[in-house]
């Protein structure tokens, strides 16, 4: 906008052509804009950015040994109004080039002076001290021209082909080399020990793995053997159970057959034999009684003897029937009927014997 000017963040705007409130030759504006009357005022800008200057100076130490010292200075225009005014009055036309040249010359002079008061050993060992002393010595002059030094760093120190610094470093290099060899040997030893330990652990792991594999294989073989034997064993057990069942069935069938034979053959035959025996015994008794009756010719005595023999006849009949396979029905009534039948059979036998005796007696009387 015409008449309104704004400086960049890293610039100071200088307005000349009017009186300043702080008695400065021109007005300094930083970080804000301002109206400037055209034609009657002039606006210029001074950079507040960082600049860099490099120096490479040949210096002579306290021991008269020449050293080539290289350093870098980082500087800028200070932010206060007085410093900006001082810097603008000196470097506004050729700011960057003129500030770098003048700064390099200031630091080079102080660097030669301070290196001349130190030995090579001190410079090598206390490089930061050298940089701090040069920086402190140069700050006053830099402030007078409106510049502020941010840092001063020594980049390198070299004695050329003299070899003085190399000679100073030789014992240290030898010690470093020796320590490096020792460290290398120790590292190699530790590496060998570590390798041996690794091999030992690998061997142990391999052995344990082999043992575990053998154990697993043994369990697998056992399981496979048991599985292989389980089939025939199960078949054998099943066959044994079948044979046992068949044997039990055969025993049951034999028992049933024996009971059947007892019921159908043995007991009926025994009952028949008992019946025949009873009849034979009765016949014998009849004959004996008949003979005795004939001898005594006493009918009453004959009847008396038959009556006395009747319980024996019934007992024999009951004894013969005791081994017979009889089925009793109707509970107690059936038992009563069975006993009545047995008595009835005895009486029947008795009547038969009595009739036979009477017939024989009559036959004998006819013959007489």
CSV table of C-alpha atoms in Angstrom, one decimal:
chain,number,residue,atom,x,y,z
A,1,UNK,CA,0.0,0.0,0.0
A,2,UNK,CA,1.3,3.4,-0.9
A,3,UNK,CA,2.9,5.1,2.1
A,4,UNK,CA,2.5,2.0,4.4
A,5,UNK,CA,5.6,-0.2,4.9
A,6,UNK,CA,6.1,-3.5,6.8
A,7,UNK,CA,9.5,-5.1,7.4
A,8,UNK,CA,10.2,-8.8,7.2
A,9,UNK,CA,10.5,-10.7,10.5
A,10,UNK,CA,14.3,-10.8,10.2
A,11,UNK,CA,14.6,-7.2,9.1
A,12,UNK,CA,14.8,-3.8,10.7
A,13,UNK,CA,13.1,-0.9,8.8
A,14,UNK,CA,15.0,2.3,8.9
A,15,UNK,CA,13.1,5.5,8.1
A,16,UNK,CA,15.2,8.6,7.6
A,17,UNK,CA,14.2,12.2,6.9
A,18,UNK,CA,12.6,12.9,10.2
A,19,UNK,CA,13.6,13.4,13.8
A,20,UNK,CA,13.6,10.4,16.0
A,21,UNK,CA,12.2,10.4,19.5
A,22,UNK,CA,15.3,8.8,21.0
A,23,UNK,CA,17.8,11.2,19.3
A,24,UNK,CA,18.8,8.5,16.7
A,25,UNK,CA,19.7,9.7,13.2
A,26,UNK,CA,16.8,7.7,11.8
A,27,UNK,CA,13.8,5.8,13.1
A,28,UNK,CA,14.1,2.1,13.7
A,29,UNK,CA,11.0,-0.1,13.3
A,30,UNK,CA,11.1,-3.9,14.0
A,31,UNK,CA,8.2,-6.4,13.7
A,32,UNK,CA,5.4,-4.0,12.7
A,33,UNK,CA,4.4,-1.7,9.9
A,34,UNK,CA,4.3,2.1,9.8
A,35,UNK,CA,3.0,4.9,7.6
A,36,UNK,CA,5.8,6.7,5.8
A,37,UNK,CA,5.3,10.1,4.0
A,38,UNK,CA,6.2,9.7,0.4
A,39,UNK,CA,9.0,11.9,-1.0
A,40,UNK,CA,9.8,13.4,2.4
A,41,UNK,CA,10.9,10.2,4.0
A,42,UNK,CA,13.2,7.3,2.9
A,43,UNK,CA,12.9,3.7,3.9
A,44,UNK,CA,15.8,1.3,4.0
A,45,UNK,CA,16.1,-2.3,5.4
A,46,UNK,CA,18.8,-3.8,7.5
A,47,UNK,CA,18.9,-7.6,7.8
A,48,UNK,CA,18.9,-9.1,11.3
A,49,UNK,CA,19.6,-12.7,10.0
A,50,UNK,CA,22.5,-14.8,10.9
A,51,UNK,CA,25.8,-14.5,9.0
A,52,UNK,CA,28.9,-16.7,9.0
A,53,UNK,CA,32.5,-16.0,8.6
A,54,UNK,CA,35.4,-18.4,8.2
A,55,UNK,CA,39.0,-17.7,9.1
A,56,UNK,CA,42.2,-19.7,8.5
A,57,UNK,CA,45.1,-18.1,10.3
A,58,UNK,CA,48.8,-19.2,10.7
A,59,UNK,CA,49.7,-18.7,14.3
A,60,UNK,CA,52.9,-19.1,16.3
A,61,UNK,CA,52.7,-20.7,19.7
A,62,UNK,CA,54.6,-19.9,22.9
A,63,UNK,CA,57.1,-22.6,21.8
A,64,UNK,CA,57.6,-20.8,18.4
A,65,UNK,CA,55.9,-23.6,16.6
A,66,UNK,CA,53.7,-22.5,13.7
A,67,UNK,CA,50.1,-23.8,13.6
A,68,UNK,CA,47.5,-23.4,11.0
A,69,UNK,CA,44.2,-22.8,12.8
A,70,UNK,CA,40.8,-22.8,11.1
A,71,UNK,CA,37.7,-21.5,12.8
A,72,UNK,CA,34.0,-20.5,12.0
A,73,UNK,CA,32.2,-17.4,13.5
A,74,UNK,CA,28.4,-17.2,13.6
A,75,UNK,CA,27.2,-13.6,14.1
A,76,UNK,CA,24.3,-11.1,13.4
A,77,UNK,CA,23.2,-7.5,14.0
A,78,UNK,CA,22.1,-7.2,17.6
A,79,UNK,CA,18.4,-6.5,18.2
A,80,UNK,CA,18.6,-3.3,20.3
A,81,UNK,CA,18.2,0.1,18.6
A,82,UNK,CA,21.7,1.3,19.4
A,83,UNK,CA,23.3,-1.8,17.8
A,84,UNK,CA,21.1,-1.5,14.7
A,85,UNK,CA,22.0,2.1,14.3
A,86,UNK,CA,25.7,1.3,14.6
A,87,UNK,CA,25.5,-1.5,12.2
A,88,UNK,CA,23.4,0.4,9.7
A,89,UNK,CA,25.9,3.3,9.7
A,90,UNK,CA,28.8,0.9,8.9
A,91,UNK,CA,27.3,-1.9,6.7
A,92,UNK,CA,24.0,-0.8,5.2
A,93,UNK,CA,25.5,-0.4,1.7
A,94,UNK,CA,27.3,-3.8,1.5
A,95,UNK,CA,26.0,-5.5,4.7
A,96,UNK,CA,26.9,-9.2,4.3
A,97,UNK,CA,30.4,-8.8,2.6
A,98,UNK,CA,31.6,-6.0,4.8
A,99,UNK,CA,30.4,-7.5,8.1
A,100,UNK,CA,32.0,-10.9,7.3
A,101,UNK,CA,35.4,-9.4,6.3
A,102,UNK,CA,35.6,-7.1,9.3
A,103,UNK,CA,34.4,-9.9,11.7
A,104,UNK,CA,37.1,-12.2,10.3
A,105,UNK,CA,39.8,-9.7,10.8
A,106,UNK,CA,38.8,-9.0,14.4
A,107,UNK,CA,38.8,-12.7,15.3
A,108,UNK,CA,42.0,-13.4,13.5
A,109,UNK,CA,43.9,-10.8,15.4
A,110,UNK,CA,42.6,-12.1,18.8
A,111,UNK,CA,43.3,-15.7,17.7
A,112,UNK,CA,46.9,-15.0,16.9
A,113,UNK,CA,47.4,-13.2,20.2
A,114,UNK,CA,45.9,-16.0,22.4
A,115,UNK,CA,47.6,-18.8,20.5
A,116,UNK,CA,50.9,-17.1,21.0
A,117,UNK,CA,50.3,-17.3,24.8
A,118,UNK,CA,49.7,-21.0,24.8
A,119,UNK,CA,51.8,-24.2,24.1
A,120,UNK,CA,50.9,-26.7,21.5
A,121,UNK,CA,49.9,-29.2,24.3
A,122,UNK,CA,47.6,-26.7,25.9
A,123,UNK,CA,46.0,-25.8,22.5
A,124,UNK,CA,45.5,-29.5,21.7
A,125,UNK,CA,44.1,-30.4,25.2
A,126,UNK,CA,42.2,-27.2,25.8
A,127,UNK,CA,40.7,-26.3,22.5
A,128,UNK,CA,37.5,-25.0,24.0
A,129,UNK,CA,39.4,-22.8,26.4
A,130,UNK,CA,41.1,-21.2,23.3
A,131,UNK,CA,37.8,-20.6,21.6
A,132,UNK,CA,36.2,-19.1,24.8
A,133,UNK,CA,39.1,-16.7,25.3
A,134,UNK,CA,39.1,-15.5,21.6
A,135,UNK,CA,35.3,-15.1,21.8
A,136,UNK,CA,35.5,-13.0,25.0
A,137,UNK,CA,38.3,-10.8,23.6
A,138,UNK,CA,36.4,-10.1,20.4
A,139,UNK,CA,32.9,-9.4,21.9
A,140,UNK,CA,33.8,-5.9,22.9
A,141,UNK,CA,34.9,-4.8,19.5
A,142,UNK,CA,32.0,-6.7,17.9
A,143,UNK,CA,29.6,-4.8,20.2
A,144,UNK,CA,31.0,-1.5,19.2
A,145,UNK,CA,30.1,-2.1,15.6
A,146,UNK,CA,26.6,-3.4,16.5
A,147,UNK,CA,27.2,-7.1,16.0
A,148,UNK,CA,26.4,-10.0,18.3
A,149,UNK,CA,28.5,-13.3,18.2
A,150,UNK,CA,26.4,-16.4,18.6
A,151,UNK,CA,29.3,-18.9,18.5
A,152,UNK,CA,33.0,-19.3,17.7
A,153,UNK,CA,34.2,-22.8,16.8
A,154,UNK,CA,37.7,-24.0,16.1
A,155,UNK,CA,37.6,-26.5,13.3
A,156,UNK,CA,41.1,-27.7,12.9
A,157,UNK,CA,44.7,-27.2,14.2
A,158,UNK,CA,47.6,-28.4,12.0
A,159,UNK,CA,51.3,-28.0,12.2
A,160,UNK,CA,51.9,-28.8,8.5
A,161,UNK,CA,54.9,-31.1,7.9
A,162,UNK,CA,56.6,-30.5,11.3
A,163,UNK,CA,55.1,-33.7,12.8
A,164,UNK,CA,55.0,-32.1,16.3
A,165,UNK,CA,51.4,-32.9,16.9
A,166,UNK,CA,51.9,-36.4,15.5
A,167,UNK,CA,54.8,-36.9,17.9
A,168,UNK,CA,52.7,-35.7,20.8
A,169,UNK,CA,50.0,-38.1,19.7
A,170,UNK,CA,52.5,-41.1,19.2
A,171,UNK,CA,52.5,-42.3,22.9
A,172,UNK,CA,48.8,-41.9,23.0
A,173,UNK,CA,48.4,-43.6,19.7
A,174,UNK,CA,50.7,-46.4,20.9
A,175,UNK,CA,48.6,-46.7,24.1
A,176,UNK,CA,45.5,-46.6,22.1
A,177,UNK,CA,46.9,-49.2,19.7
A,178,UNK,CA,48.0,-51.4,22.6
A,179,UNK,CA,44.6,-51.0,24.3
A,180,UNK,CA,43.0,-51.7,21.0
A,181,UNK,CA,45.1,-54.9,20.6
A,182,UNK,CA,44.3,-55.9,24.2
A,183,UNK,CA,40.6,-55.2,23.7
A,184,UNK,CA,40.7,-57.1,20.4
A,185,UNK,CA,42.4,-60.1,22.1
A,186,UNK,CA,39.9,-59.9,24.9
A,187,UNK,CA,37.1,-59.6,22.5
A,188,UNK,CA,38.4,-62.5,20.5
A,189,UNK,CA,38.8,-64.5,23.7
A,190,UNK,CA,35.3,-63.6,24.8
A,191,UNK,CA,34.0,-64.5,21.3
A,192,UNK,CA,35.8,-67.9,21.5
A,193,UNK,CA,34.3,-68.5,25.0
A,194,UNK,CA,30.9,-67.4,23.8
A,195,UNK,CA,31.3,-69.7,20.8
A,196,UNK,CA,32.4,-72.6,23.0
A,197,UNK,CA,29.5,-71.9,25.3
A,198,UNK,CA,27.2,-71.7,22.4
A,199,UNK,CA,28.5,-75.0,21.0
A,200,UNK,CA,28.2,-76.6,24.5
A,201,UNK,CA,24.6,-75.3,24.8
A,202,UNK,CA,23.9,-76.6,21.3
A,203,UNK,CA,25.3,-80.0,22.2
A,204,UNK,CA,23.2,-80.1,25.4
A,205,UNK,CA,20.2,-79.0,23.5
A,206,UNK,CA,20.9,-81.6,20.8
A,207,UNK,CA,21.3,-84.3,23.5
A,208,UNK,CA,18.1,-83.3,25.3
A,209,UNK,CA,16.3,-83.1,22.0
A,210,UNK,CA,17.5,-86.6,21.2
A,211,UNK,CA,16.5,-87.9,24.6
A,212,UNK,CA,13.0,-86.3,24.2
A,213,UNK,CA,12.7,-87.7,20.7
A,214,UNK,CA,13.7,-91.2,21.9
A,215,UNK,CA,11.2,-90.9,24.7
A,216,UNK,CA,8.5,-89.7,22.4
A,217,UNK,CA,9.3,-92.5,19.9
A,218,UNK,CA,9.2,-95.0,22.7
A,219,UNK,CA,5.8,-93.8,23.8
A,220,UNK,CA,4.7,-93.8,20.1
A,221,UNK,CA,6.0,-97.4,19.6
A,222,UNK,CA,4.3,-98.5,22.8
A,223,UNK,CA,1.0,-96.9,21.8
A,224,UNK,CA,1.3,-98.4,18.3
A,225,UNK,CA,2.1,-101.9,19.8
A,226,UNK,CA,-0.8,-101.6,22.2
A,227,UNK,CA,-3.0,-100.5,19.4
A,228,UNK,CA,-1.8,-103.3,17.2
A,229,UNK,CA,-2.3,-105.9,20.0
A,230,UNK,CA,-5.7,-104.4,20.9
A,231,UNK,CA,-7.4,-105.8,17.9
A,232,UNK,CA,-6.3,-109.5,18.3
A,233,UNK,CA,-6.7,-109.2,22.1
A,234,UNK,CA,-10.2,-107.8,21.7
A,235,UNK,CA,-11.0,-110.5,19.2
A,236,UNK,CA,-9.6,-113.2,21.5
A,237,UNK,CA,-11.6,-111.8,24.4
A,238,UNK,CA,-14.7,-111.7,22.3
A,239,UNK,CA,-14.1,-115.3,21.1
A,240,UNK,CA,-13.5,-116.3,24.7
A,241,UNK,CA,-16.7,-114.7,25.7
A,242,UNK,CA,-18.5,-116.4,22.8
A,243,UNK,CA,-17.0,-119.8,23.8
A,244,UNK,CA,-17.9,-119.1,27.5
A,245,UNK,CA,-21.5,-118.3,26.4
A,246,UNK,CA,-21.6,-121.4,24.2
A,247,UNK,CA,-20.3,-123.5,27.1
A,248,UNK,CA,-22.8,-122.0,29.5
A,249,UNK,CA,-25.5,-122.6,26.9
A,250,UNK,CA,-24.3,-126.2,26.4
A,251,UNK,CA,-24.4,-126.7,30.2
A,252,UNK,CA,-27.9,-125.4,30.4
A,253,UNK,CA,-29.0,-127.6,27.5
A,254,UNK,CA,-27.3,-130.6,29.2
A,255,UNK,CA,-29.0,-129.8,32.5
A,256,UNK,CA,-32.3,-129.4,30.7
A,257,UNK,CA,-31.7,-132.7,28.8
A,258,UNK,CA,-30.8,-134.5,32.0
A,259,UNK,CA,-33.9,-133.2,33.7
A,260,UNK,CA,-35.9,-134.2,30.6
A,261,UNK,CA,-34.3,-137.7,30.7
A,262,UNK,CA,-35.0,-137.9,34.5
A,263,UNK,CA,-38.6,-136.9,33.9
A,264,UNK,CA,-39.2,-139.0,30.7
A,265,UNK,CA,-37.0,-142.1,31.2
A,266,UNK,CA,-35.2,-142.5,34.5
A,267,UNK,CA,-38.0,-141.7,37.0
A,268,UNK,CA,-40.8,-143.4,35.0
A,269,UNK,CA,-38.5,-146.5,34.7
A,270,UNK,CA,-37.7,-146.3,38.4
A,271,UNK,CA,-41.4,-145.9,39.2
A,272,UNK,CA,-42.2,-148.9,37.0
A,273,UNK,CA,-39.5,-150.8,38.7
A,274,UNK,CA,-40.8,-149.8,42.1
A,275,UNK,CA,-44.3,-150.8,41.0
A,276,UNK,CA,-43.1,-154.2,39.8
A,277,UNK,CA,-41.2,-154.6,43.0
A,278,UNK,CA,-44.3,-153.8,45.1
A,279,UNK,CA,-46.4,-156.2,43.1
A,280,UNK,CA,-43.7,-158.8,43.4
A,281,UNK,CA,-43.4,-158.3,47.1
A,282,UNK,CA,-47.2,-158.3,47.4
A,283,UNK,CA,-47.3,-161.5,45.4
A,284,UNK,CA,-44.7,-163.0,47.7
A,285,UNK,CA,-46.6,-161.9,50.7
A,286,UNK,CA,-49.8,-163.3,49.2
A,287,UNK,CA,-48.1,-166.6,48.6
A,288,UNK,CA,-46.7,-166.6,52.1
A,289,UNK,CA,-50.0,-165.6,53.7
A,290,UNK,CA,-51.8,-168.2,51.6
A,291,UNK,CA,-49.5,-170.8,52.7
A,292,UNK,CA,-49.8,-169.8,56.2
A,293,UNK,CA,-53.6,-169.6,55.9
A,294,UNK,CA,-53.7,-173.0,54.3
A,295,UNK,CA,-51.5,-174.4,57.0
A,296,UNK,CA,-53.6,-172.8,59.7
A,297,UNK,CA,-56.8,-173.2,57.8
A,298,UNK,CA,-57.9,-170.1,59.6
A,299,UNK,CA,-59.8,-167.5,57.6
A,300,UNK,CA,-59.8,-165.0,60.3
A,301,UNK,CA,-56.1,-165.3,60.8
A,302,UNK,CA,-55.7,-164.8,57.0
A,303,UNK,CA,-57.7,-161.6,57.0
A,304,UNK,CA,-55.8,-160.4,60.1
A,305,UNK,CA,-52.5,-160.9,58.4
A,306,UNK,CA,-53.6,-159.1,55.3
A,307,UNK,CA,-54.7,-156.2,57.4
A,308,UNK,CA,-51.4,-156.2,59.2
A,309,UNK,CA,-49.6,-156.2,55.8
A,310,UNK,CA,-51.6,-153.4,54.4
A,311,UNK,CA,-49.5,-150.4,55.8
A,312,UNK,CA,-46.4,-152.1,54.5
A,313,UNK,CA,-47.9,-152.3,51.0
A,314,UNK,CA,-48.9,-148.7,51.1
A,315,UNK,CA,-45.5,-147.7,52.4
A,316,UNK,CA,-43.8,-149.6,49.6
A,317,UNK,CA,-46.1,-147.9,47.1
A,318,UNK,CA,-45.3,-144.5,48.5
A,319,UNK,CA,-41.6,-145.3,48.5
A,320,UNK,CA,-41.8,-146.2,44.8
A,321,UNK,CA,-43.7,-143.0,44.0
A,322,UNK,CA,-41.3,-140.8,46.0
A,323,UNK,CA,-38.7,-140.8,43.2
A,324,UNK,CA,-41.2,-140.3,40.4
A,325,UNK,CA,-41.5,-137.0,38.6
A,326,UNK,CA,-45.1,-136.1,39.7
A,327,UNK,CA,-46.9,-132.9,39.1
A,328,UNK,CA,-49.2,-131.9,42.0
A,329,UNK,CA,-52.0,-129.7,41.1
A,330,UNK,CA,-54.6,-127.9,43.3
A,331,UNK,CA,-52.2,-127.3,46.3
A,332,UNK,CA,-53.1,-129.1,49.5
A,333,UNK,CA,-56.2,-130.7,47.9
A,334,UNK,CA,-54.0,-132.2,45.3
A,335,UNK,CA,-51.7,-133.7,48.0
A,336,UNK,CA,-54.7,-135.2,49.7
A,337,UNK,CA,-56.0,-136.7,46.5
A,338,UNK,CA,-52.5,-138.2,45.9
A,339,UNK,CA,-52.5,-139.8,49.4
A,340,UNK,CA,-56.0,-141.1,49.0
A,341,UNK,CA,-55.0,-142.6,45.7
A,342,UNK,CA,-52.1,-144.3,47.3
A,343,UNK,CA,-54.3,-145.7,50.1
A,344,UNK,CA,-56.9,-146.7,47.5
A,345,UNK,CA,-54.1,-148.6,45.6
A,346,UNK,CA,-53.1,-150.3,48.8
A,347,UNK,CA,-56.7,-151.4,49.4
A,348,UNK,CA,-57.0,-152.5,45.8
A,349,UNK,CA,-53.9,-154.6,46.2
A,350,UNK,CA,-55.4,-155.9,49.5
A,351,UNK,CA,-58.7,-156.9,47.9
A,352,UNK,CA,-56.9,-158.5,45.1
A,353,UNK,CA,-54.8,-160.6,47.5
A,354,UNK,CA,-57.8,-161.4,49.5
A,355,UNK,CA,-59.8,-162.6,46.5
A,356,UNK,CA,-56.8,-164.6,45.3
A,357,UNK,CA,-56.4,-166.2,48.7
A,358,UNK,CA,-60.2,-167.0,48.8
A,359,UNK,CA,-60.0,-168.5,45.3
A,360,UNK,CA,-57.0,-170.6,46.2
A,361,UNK,CA,-58.7,-171.8,49.4
A,362,UNK,CA,-61.8,-172.8,47.5
A,363,UNK,CA,-59.8,-174.5,44.9
A,364,UNK,CA,-58.0,-176.5,47.6
A,365,UNK,CA,-61.3,-177.5,49.2
A,366,UNK,CA,-62.7,-178.7,45.9
A,367,UNK,CA,-59.7,-180.8,45.4
A,368,UNK,CA,-60.0,-182.4,48.8
